[in-house]
Amino acid sequence: MAPSHSPRFEKLCEEARAKVCECSIDDLLARQQAGDKIILLDVREESEFAVNHLPGARHLGKGIIERDIEQAHPHCDTELVLYCGGGYRSALAADNLQRMGYTRIISLAGGYRAWKDRGLPLEAARGS
């Protein structure tokens, strides 16, 4: 069951979602199978990422993504698919990255929970 969020937070997320591109899990899987060059970024907390994450994902948490994105991905036309636990943090992060000039930012609708609920593969952090 998805956590209950405050009305103001929900409003903030809805405003962000209206400004960013979202893709479904099926869209992401199709693009990965087609060999499209996309970078999958997990914006959850480091402790969440360490437990497990989507295969091939890199971690850049919501708390630091705006600070560290230019060092990690300096080209503003790099296609980045962001995900979090349920699609809230990723929408907020995607909105901020677009405001920073990144032009190919996508938020994964439903995030990690939707992926896990479908029984799709997950991987643990290296060394875990």
Coordinates of C-alpha atoms in Angstrom, one line a residue:
M1 CA 0.0 0.0 0.0
A2 CA 1.3 3.4 -1.0
P3 CA 2.0 5.8 1.9
S4 CA -0.4 8.6 2.5
H5 CA 1.0 12.0 1.8
S6 CA 0.0 15.5 3.0
P7 CA -2.2 17.6 0.7
R8 CA 0.5 20.2 0.2
F9 CA 3.0 17.6 -0.8
E10 CA 0.5 16.0 -3.2
K11 CA -0.2 19.4 -4.8
L12 CA 3.6 20.1 -5.2
C13 CA 4.0 16.7 -6.9
E14 CA 1.1 17.2 -9.2
E15 CA 2.4 20.5 -10.3
A16 CA 5.8 18.9 -11.0
R17 CA 4.1 16.0 -12.9
A18 CA 2.3 18.5 -15.1
K19 CA 5.7 19.8 -16.3
V20 CA 7.7 16.6 -16.7
C21 CA 7.5 13.6 -19.0
E22 CA 6.6 10.4 -17.4
C23 CA 6.9 6.9 -18.8
S24 CA 5.4 3.6 -17.8
I25 CA 7.3 0.5 -16.8
D26 CA 6.2 -1.0 -20.1
D27 CA 7.7 2.0 -22.0
L28 CA 10.9 1.7 -20.1
L29 CA 11.2 -2.1 -20.7
A30 CA 10.5 -1.6 -24.4
R31 CA 13.1 1.1 -24.7
Q32 CA 15.7 -1.1 -22.8
Q33 CA 14.9 -4.1 -25.1
A34 CA 15.3 -1.9 -28.2
G35 CA 18.8 -0.9 -26.9
D36 CA 18.0 2.8 -26.5
K37 CA 20.7 4.6 -24.7
I38 CA 19.2 5.8 -21.4
I39 CA 20.6 6.2 -18.0
L40 CA 18.5 5.0 -15.1
L41 CA 18.9 7.1 -11.9
D42 CA 17.5 6.0 -8.6
V43 CA 16.8 9.1 -6.5
R44 CA 15.7 7.2 -3.4
E45 CA 17.8 7.4 -0.2
E46 CA 21.1 5.5 -0.3
S47 CA 19.9 3.0 2.3
E48 CA 16.9 2.2 0.0
F49 CA 19.2 1.8 -3.0
A50 CA 21.5 -0.5 -1.0
V51 CA 18.7 -3.0 -0.3
N52 CA 17.9 -3.4 -4.0
H53 CA 17.2 -1.4 -7.1
L54 CA 16.2 -1.7 -10.7
P55 CA 18.9 -3.5 -12.8
G56 CA 21.6 -1.2 -14.1
A57 CA 20.4 1.8 -12.1
R58 CA 22.9 4.3 -10.7
H59 CA 22.2 6.2 -7.5
L60 CA 22.0 9.9 -7.1
G61 CA 19.6 10.7 -4.3
K62 CA 17.0 13.4 -4.3
G63 CA 18.8 15.2 -1.5
I64 CA 21.9 15.8 -3.6
I65 CA 20.9 15.3 -7.3
E66 CA 20.7 19.0 -8.1
R67 CA 24.1 19.6 -6.5
D68 CA 25.9 16.6 -8.1
I69 CA 24.1 16.1 -11.5
E70 CA 26.5 18.3 -13.5
Q71 CA 29.5 16.3 -12.3
A72 CA 27.8 13.0 -12.9
H73 CA 26.2 13.9 -16.2
P74 CA 27.5 17.2 -17.6
H75 CA 25.7 17.0 -20.9
C76 CA 22.2 18.5 -20.7
D77 CA 20.9 16.4 -23.6
T78 CA 21.7 13.0 -21.8
E79 CA 18.5 11.0 -21.5
L80 CA 17.9 10.3 -17.8
V81 CA 15.0 8.2 -16.5
L82 CA 14.5 9.0 -12.8
Y83 CA 12.7 6.8 -10.3
C84 CA 12.0 6.7 -6.6
G85 CA 9.7 4.6 -4.4
G86 CA 6.4 5.7 -6.0
G87 CA 7.0 8.5 -8.5
Y88 CA 6.8 11.5 -6.2
R89 CA 10.4 12.3 -5.5
S90 CA 11.4 11.5 -9.1
A91 CA 8.8 14.0 -10.4
L92 CA 10.2 16.7 -8.1
A93 CA 13.8 15.9 -9.1
A94 CA 12.9 15.8 -12.8
D95 CA 11.2 19.2 -12.6
N96 CA 14.3 20.7 -10.9
L97 CA 16.7 19.1 -13.5
Q98 CA 14.6 20.6 -16.3
R99 CA 14.8 24.0 -14.6
M100 CA 18.6 23.5 -14.6
G101 CA 18.6 23.1 -18.4
Y102 CA 18.4 19.3 -18.8
T103 CA 16.2 18.5 -21.8
R104 CA 15.7 14.8 -21.8
I105 CA 14.4 14.0 -18.3
I106 CA 11.8 11.3 -17.7
S107 CA 10.1 10.2 -14.4
L108 CA 9.1 6.6 -14.1
A109 CA 5.4 6.4 -13.2
G110 CA 4.9 4.2 -10.1
G111 CA 8.6 3.9 -9.5
Y112 CA 10.2 1.1 -7.6
R113 CA 7.0 -0.2 -6.0
A114 CA 5.3 -0.6 -9.3
W115 CA 8.3 -2.4 -10.7
K116 CA 8.5 -4.7 -7.7
D117 CA 4.8 -5.3 -7.7
R118 CA 5.1 -6.7 -11.2
G119 CA 7.7 -9.2 -10.1
L120 CA 10.4 -7.7 -12.3
P121 CA 14.0 -8.3 -11.4
L122 CA 15.9 -6.3 -8.9
E123 CA 19.6 -6.2 -8.0
A124 CA 21.4 -5.5 -4.7
A125 CA 24.1 -2.9 -4.4
R126 CA 27.5 -4.2 -5.2
G127 CA 29.2 -5.4 -2.1
S128 CA 25.9 -5.9 -0.3

